[in-house]
Short mmCIF file of C-alpha atoms and ligand atoms in Angstrom, two decimals:
data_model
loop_
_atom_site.label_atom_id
_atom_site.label_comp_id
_atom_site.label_asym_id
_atom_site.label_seq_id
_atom_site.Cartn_x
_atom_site.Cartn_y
_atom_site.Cartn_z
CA UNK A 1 -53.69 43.63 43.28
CA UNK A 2 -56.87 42.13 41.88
CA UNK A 3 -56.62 40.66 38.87
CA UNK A 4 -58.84 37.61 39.00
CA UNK A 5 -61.89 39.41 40.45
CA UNK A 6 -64.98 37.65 38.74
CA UNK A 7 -62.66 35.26 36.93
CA UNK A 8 -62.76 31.36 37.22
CA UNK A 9 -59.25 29.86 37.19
CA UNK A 10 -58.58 25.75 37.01
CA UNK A 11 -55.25 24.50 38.40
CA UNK A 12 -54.41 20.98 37.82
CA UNK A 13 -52.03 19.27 40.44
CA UNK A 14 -53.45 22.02 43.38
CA UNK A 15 -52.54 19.64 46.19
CA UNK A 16 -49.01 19.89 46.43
CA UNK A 17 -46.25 22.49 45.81
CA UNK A 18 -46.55 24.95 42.23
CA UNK A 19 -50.29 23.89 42.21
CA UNK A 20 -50.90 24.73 45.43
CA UNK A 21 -49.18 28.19 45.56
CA UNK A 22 -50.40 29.41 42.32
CA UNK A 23 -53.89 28.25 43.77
CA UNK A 24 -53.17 30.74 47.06
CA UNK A 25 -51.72 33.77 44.78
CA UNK A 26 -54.40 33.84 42.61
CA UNK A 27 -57.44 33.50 45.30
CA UNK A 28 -55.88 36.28 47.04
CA UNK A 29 -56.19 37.77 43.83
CA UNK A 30 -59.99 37.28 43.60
CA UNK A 31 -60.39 34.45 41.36
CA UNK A 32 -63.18 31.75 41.91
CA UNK A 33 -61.06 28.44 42.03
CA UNK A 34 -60.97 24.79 40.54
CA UNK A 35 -58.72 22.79 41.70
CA UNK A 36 -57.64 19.72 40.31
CA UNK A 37 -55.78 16.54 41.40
CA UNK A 38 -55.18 12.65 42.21
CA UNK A 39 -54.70 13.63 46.04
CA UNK A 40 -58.08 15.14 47.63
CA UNK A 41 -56.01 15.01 50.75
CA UNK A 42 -53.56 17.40 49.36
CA UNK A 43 -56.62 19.28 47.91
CA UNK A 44 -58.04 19.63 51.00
CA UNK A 45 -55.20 20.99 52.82
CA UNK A 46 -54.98 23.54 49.34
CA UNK A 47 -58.40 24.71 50.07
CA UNK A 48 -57.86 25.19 53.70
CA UNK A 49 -54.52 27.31 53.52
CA UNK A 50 -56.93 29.59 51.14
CA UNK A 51 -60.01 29.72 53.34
CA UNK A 52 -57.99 30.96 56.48
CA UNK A 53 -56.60 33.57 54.08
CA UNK A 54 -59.69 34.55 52.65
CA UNK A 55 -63.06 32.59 54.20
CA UNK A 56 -64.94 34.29 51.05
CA UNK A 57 -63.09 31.81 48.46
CA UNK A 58 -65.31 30.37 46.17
CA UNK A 59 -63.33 27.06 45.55
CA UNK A 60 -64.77 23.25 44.06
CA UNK A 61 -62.46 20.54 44.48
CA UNK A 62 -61.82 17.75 41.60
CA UNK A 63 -60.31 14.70 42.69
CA UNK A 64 -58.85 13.23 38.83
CA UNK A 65 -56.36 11.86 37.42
CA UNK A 66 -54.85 13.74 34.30
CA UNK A 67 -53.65 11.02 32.76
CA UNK A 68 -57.13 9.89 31.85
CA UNK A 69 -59.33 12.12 29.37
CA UNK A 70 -62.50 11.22 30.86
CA UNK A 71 -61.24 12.51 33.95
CA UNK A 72 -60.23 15.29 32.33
CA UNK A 73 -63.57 15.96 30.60
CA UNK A 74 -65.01 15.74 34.51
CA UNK A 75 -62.88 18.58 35.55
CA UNK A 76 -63.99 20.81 32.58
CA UNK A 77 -67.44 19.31 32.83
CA UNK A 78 -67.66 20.59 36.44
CA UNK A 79 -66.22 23.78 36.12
CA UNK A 80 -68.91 24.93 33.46
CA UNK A 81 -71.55 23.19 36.06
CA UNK A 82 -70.70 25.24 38.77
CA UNK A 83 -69.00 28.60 37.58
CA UNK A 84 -70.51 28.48 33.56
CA UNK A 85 -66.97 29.47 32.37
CA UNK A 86 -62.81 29.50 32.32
CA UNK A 87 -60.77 32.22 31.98
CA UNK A 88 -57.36 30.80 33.15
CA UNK A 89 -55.97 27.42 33.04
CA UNK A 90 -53.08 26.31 34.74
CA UNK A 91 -52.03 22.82 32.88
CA UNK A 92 -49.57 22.02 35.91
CA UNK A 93 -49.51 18.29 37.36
CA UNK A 94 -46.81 16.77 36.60
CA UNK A 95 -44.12 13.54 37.94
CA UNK A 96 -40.85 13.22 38.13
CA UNK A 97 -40.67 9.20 37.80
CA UNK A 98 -37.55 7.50 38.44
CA UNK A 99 -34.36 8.64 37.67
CA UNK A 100 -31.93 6.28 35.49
CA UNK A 101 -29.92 5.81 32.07
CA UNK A 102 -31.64 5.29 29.29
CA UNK A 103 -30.58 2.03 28.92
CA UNK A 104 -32.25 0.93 32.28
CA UNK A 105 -35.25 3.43 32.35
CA UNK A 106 -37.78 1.30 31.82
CA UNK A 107 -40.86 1.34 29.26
CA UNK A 108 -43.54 1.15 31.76
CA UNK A 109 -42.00 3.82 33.78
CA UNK A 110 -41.43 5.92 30.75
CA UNK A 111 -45.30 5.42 29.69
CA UNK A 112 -46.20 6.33 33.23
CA UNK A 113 -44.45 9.52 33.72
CA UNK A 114 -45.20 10.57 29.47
CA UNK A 115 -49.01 9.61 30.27
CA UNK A 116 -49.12 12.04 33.09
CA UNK A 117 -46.92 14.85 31.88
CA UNK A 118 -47.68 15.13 28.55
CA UNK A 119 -50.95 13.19 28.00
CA UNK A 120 -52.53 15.21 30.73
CA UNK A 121 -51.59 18.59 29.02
CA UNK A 122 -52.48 17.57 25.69
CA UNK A 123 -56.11 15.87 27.00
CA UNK A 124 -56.08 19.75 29.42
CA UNK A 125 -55.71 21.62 26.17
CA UNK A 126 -58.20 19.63 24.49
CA UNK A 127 -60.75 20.21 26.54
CA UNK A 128 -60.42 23.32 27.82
CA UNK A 129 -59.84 25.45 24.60
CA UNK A 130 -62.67 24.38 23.36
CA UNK A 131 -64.66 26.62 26.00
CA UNK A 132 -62.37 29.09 25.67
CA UNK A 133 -62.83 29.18 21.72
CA UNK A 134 -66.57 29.75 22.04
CA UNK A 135 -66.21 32.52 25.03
CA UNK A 136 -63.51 34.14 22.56
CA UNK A 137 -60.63 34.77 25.35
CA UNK A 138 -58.59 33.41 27.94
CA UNK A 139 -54.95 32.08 28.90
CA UNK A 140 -53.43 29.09 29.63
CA UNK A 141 -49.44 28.48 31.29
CA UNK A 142 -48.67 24.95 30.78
CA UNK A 143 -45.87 23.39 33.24
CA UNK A 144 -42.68 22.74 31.58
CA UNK A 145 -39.27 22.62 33.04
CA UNK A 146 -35.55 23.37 32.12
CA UNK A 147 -35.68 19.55 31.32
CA UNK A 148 -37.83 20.71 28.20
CA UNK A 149 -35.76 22.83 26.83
CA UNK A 150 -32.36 21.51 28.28
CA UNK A 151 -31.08 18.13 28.44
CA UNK A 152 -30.45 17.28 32.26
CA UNK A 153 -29.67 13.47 32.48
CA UNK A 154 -31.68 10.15 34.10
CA UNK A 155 -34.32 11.66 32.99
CA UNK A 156 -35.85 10.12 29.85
CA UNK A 157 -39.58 9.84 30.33
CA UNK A 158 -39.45 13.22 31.80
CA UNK A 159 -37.00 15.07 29.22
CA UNK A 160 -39.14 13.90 26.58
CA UNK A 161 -43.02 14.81 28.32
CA UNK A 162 -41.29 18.16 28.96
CA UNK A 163 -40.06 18.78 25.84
CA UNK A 164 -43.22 17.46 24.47
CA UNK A 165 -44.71 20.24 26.58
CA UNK A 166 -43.06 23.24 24.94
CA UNK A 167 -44.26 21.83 21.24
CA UNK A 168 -47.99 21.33 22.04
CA UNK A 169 -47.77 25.38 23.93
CA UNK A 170 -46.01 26.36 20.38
CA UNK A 171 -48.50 24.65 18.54
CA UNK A 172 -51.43 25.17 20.62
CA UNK A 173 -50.86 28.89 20.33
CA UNK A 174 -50.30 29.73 16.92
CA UNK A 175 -53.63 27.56 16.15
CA UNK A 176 -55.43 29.96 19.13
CA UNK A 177 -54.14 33.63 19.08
CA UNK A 178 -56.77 34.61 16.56
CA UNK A 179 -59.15 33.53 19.19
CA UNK A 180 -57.83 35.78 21.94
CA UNK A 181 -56.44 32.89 23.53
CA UNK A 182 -53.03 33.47 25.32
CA UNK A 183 -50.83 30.26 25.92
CA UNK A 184 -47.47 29.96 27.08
CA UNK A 185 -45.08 27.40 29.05
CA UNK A 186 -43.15 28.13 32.52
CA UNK A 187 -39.83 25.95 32.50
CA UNK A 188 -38.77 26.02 36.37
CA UNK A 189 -35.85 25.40 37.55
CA UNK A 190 -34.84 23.30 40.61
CA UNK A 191 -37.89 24.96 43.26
CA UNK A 192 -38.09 23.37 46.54
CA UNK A 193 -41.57 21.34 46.30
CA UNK A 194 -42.33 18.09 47.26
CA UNK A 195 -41.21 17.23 43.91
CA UNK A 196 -37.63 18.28 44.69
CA UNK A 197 -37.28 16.44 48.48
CA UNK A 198 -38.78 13.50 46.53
CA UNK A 199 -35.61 13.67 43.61
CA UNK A 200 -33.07 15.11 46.21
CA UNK A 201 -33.63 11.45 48.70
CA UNK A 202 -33.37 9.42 45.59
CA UNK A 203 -29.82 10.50 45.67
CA UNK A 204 -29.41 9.98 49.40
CA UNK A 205 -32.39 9.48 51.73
CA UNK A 206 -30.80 10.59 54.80
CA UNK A 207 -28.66 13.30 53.65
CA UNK A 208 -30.81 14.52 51.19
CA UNK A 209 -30.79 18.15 52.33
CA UNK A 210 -26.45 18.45 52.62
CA UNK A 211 -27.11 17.12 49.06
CA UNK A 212 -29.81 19.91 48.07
CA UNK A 213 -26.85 22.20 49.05
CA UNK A 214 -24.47 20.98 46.46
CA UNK A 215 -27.26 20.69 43.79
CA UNK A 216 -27.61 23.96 43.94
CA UNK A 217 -23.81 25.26 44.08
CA UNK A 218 -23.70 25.41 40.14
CA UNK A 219 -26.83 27.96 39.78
CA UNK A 220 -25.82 31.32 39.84
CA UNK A 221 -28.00 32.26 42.50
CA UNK A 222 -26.99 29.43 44.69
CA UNK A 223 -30.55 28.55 45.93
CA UNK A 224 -33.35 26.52 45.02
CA UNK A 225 -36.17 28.73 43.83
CA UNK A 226 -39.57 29.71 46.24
CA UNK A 227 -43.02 27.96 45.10
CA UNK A 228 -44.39 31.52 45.85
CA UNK A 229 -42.04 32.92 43.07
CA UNK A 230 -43.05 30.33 40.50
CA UNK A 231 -46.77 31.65 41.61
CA UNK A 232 -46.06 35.24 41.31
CA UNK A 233 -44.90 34.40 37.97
CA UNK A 234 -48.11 32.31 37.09
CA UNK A 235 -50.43 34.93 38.54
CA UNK A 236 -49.04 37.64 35.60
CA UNK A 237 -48.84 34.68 33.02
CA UNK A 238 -52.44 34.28 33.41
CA UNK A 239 -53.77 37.66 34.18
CA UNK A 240 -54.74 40.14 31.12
CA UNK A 241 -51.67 42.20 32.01
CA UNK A 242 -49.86 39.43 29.75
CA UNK A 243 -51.95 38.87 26.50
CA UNK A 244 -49.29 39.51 24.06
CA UNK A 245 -46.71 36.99 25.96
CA UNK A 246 -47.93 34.16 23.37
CA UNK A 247 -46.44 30.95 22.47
CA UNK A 248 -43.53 31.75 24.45
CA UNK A 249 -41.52 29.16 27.13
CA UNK A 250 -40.29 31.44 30.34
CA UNK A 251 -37.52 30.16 32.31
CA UNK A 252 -37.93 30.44 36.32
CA UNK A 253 -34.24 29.08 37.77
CA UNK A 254 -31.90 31.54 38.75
CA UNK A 255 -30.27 31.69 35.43
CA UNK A 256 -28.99 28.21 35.15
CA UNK A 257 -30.30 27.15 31.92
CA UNK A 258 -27.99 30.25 30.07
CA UNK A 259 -25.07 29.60 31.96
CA UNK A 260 -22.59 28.11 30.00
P1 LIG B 301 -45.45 18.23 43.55
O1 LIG B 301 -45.17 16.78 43.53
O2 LIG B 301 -45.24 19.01 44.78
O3 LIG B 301 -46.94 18.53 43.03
C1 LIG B 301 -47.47 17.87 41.93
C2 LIG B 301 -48.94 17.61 42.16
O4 LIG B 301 -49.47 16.96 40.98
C3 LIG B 301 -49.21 16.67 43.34
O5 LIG B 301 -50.19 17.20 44.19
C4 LIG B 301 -49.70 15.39 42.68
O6 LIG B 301 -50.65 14.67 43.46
C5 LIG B 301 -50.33 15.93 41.40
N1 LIG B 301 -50.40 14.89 40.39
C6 LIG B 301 -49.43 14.00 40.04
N2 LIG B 301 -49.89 13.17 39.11
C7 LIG B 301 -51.19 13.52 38.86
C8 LIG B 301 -52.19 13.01 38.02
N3 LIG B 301 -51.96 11.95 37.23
N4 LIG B 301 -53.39 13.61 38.02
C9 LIG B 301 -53.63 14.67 38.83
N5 LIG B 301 -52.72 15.18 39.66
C10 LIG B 301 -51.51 14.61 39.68
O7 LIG B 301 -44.54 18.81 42.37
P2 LIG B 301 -44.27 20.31 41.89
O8 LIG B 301 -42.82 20.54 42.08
O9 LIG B 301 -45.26 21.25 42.44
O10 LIG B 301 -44.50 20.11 40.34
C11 LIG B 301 -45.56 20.76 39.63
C12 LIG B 301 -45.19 20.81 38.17
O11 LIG B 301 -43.99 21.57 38.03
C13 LIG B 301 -44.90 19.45 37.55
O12 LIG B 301 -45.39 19.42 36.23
C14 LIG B 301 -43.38 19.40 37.54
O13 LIG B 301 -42.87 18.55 36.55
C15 LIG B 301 -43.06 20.85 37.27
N6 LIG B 301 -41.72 21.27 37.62
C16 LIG B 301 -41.33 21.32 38.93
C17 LIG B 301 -40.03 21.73 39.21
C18 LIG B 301 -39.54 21.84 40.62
O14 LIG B 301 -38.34 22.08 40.79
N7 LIG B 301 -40.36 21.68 41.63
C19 LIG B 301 -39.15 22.05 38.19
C20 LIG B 301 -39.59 21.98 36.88
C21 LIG B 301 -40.89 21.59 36.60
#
């Protein structure tokens, strides 16, 4: 399958886990690639995995940090600078921060993680339907989570950027449809990225995979989900083959946020 051929995709957090698989699905699939975030190491290593695949990539690396809009004007910026367009958008970086009750969650902590998770999508939107206005098409899959749509616990400054997430994807897309824009929210599940190791050693640092085990005894498929299947996911999400999925929020976690 080709769907991206000729098509210029940005991914935002590309250095690491969903980023960097969507970023390998979809430059199979043809696209010519921005990638986007804070790590260039991680970037690097993104770009890498993609040229061994397929040495013809066309790929620009963007070392930014979402949380900042004139960083994220410098992503767009250099995007129309080198490939004149975007068709897709992948509005993906994202943090966990620290997990703890309300009570002790802390403001700074809970301005960090809301600056990155939901500023960055909002300041991502911003800028980069305003291209897609004036070129009259394109879609955009913004990174949400079960913890935007489900309440999980520990999780303030996350719960709310997430949720924040799915209301700027409704809003966003009933203000762009009539523009041919396509927008729409993943909410994964638990999928084993970084991220996940990260959250599972909070818990216990040295047993943190016998404790991955458990986590995942509740969901119905009794696994943690495959970056790859989070990226086969994004690669329809974004591809024309999905237009009229608008404004919706897809989960992606073995059926645990409709058990019961
Ligand atoms: P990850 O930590 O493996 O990758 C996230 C990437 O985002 C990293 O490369 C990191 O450097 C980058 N990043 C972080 N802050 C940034 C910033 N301010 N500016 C630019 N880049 C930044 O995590 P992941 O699991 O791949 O998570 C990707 C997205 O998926 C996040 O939004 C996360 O909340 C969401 N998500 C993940 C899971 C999961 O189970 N892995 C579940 C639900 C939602």
């Amino acid at each position: 399958m080709k769907r991206f051929e000729n098509k210029v995709v940005v991914i935002t957090g590309a250095g690491s886990g969903l980023g960097h698989a969507a970023a390998v699905r979809i430059a199979e699939e043809g696209a010519k690639l921005v990638l986007v975030d804070l790590n260039s190491d991680g970037l690097k290593k993104t770009e890498e995995t993609i040229t061994q695949k397929i040495p013809t990539s066309e790929i620009l690396l963007v070392t930014a940090n979402v949380a900042e809009e004139s960083e994220v004007k410098k992503y767009v910026d250099a995007t129309i600078e080198k490939f004149g367009t975007i068709d897709g958008f992948f509005n993906n970086a994202g943090i966990e921060g620290k997990q703890n009750l309300t009570e002790d969650f802390g403001t700074d902590e809970f301005d960090k993680v809301v600056s990155v998770n939901l500023n960055g999508v909002f300041y991502g939107l911003k800028h980069v339907l305003k291209v897609m206005k004036e070129k009259g098409q394109g879609s955009i899959v913004n990174t949400a989570s079960v913890g935007g749509i489900r309440g999980v616990g520990n999780q303030s400054g996350y719960a709310a950027s997430k949720h924040g997430v799915v209301g700027l994807t409704r809003n966003s897309a009933i203000e762009y449809g009539q523009y041919g824009i396509s927008i729409k929210a993943i909410a994964p599940g638990a999928i084993m990225t970084p991220m996940v190791e990260a959250s599972l050693k909070q818990i216990d640092e040295e047993n943190w995979e016998e404790v991955g085990k458990e986590f995942v005894q509740p969901n119905p498929m009794k696994r943690f989900g495959k970056p790859e299947e989070v990226a086969a996911l994004v690669a329809f999400l974004l591809s024309d083959e999905s237009q009229f999925v608008h404004a919706a929020v897809i989960p992606i976690d073995g059926g645990q946020s409709y058990k019961y």
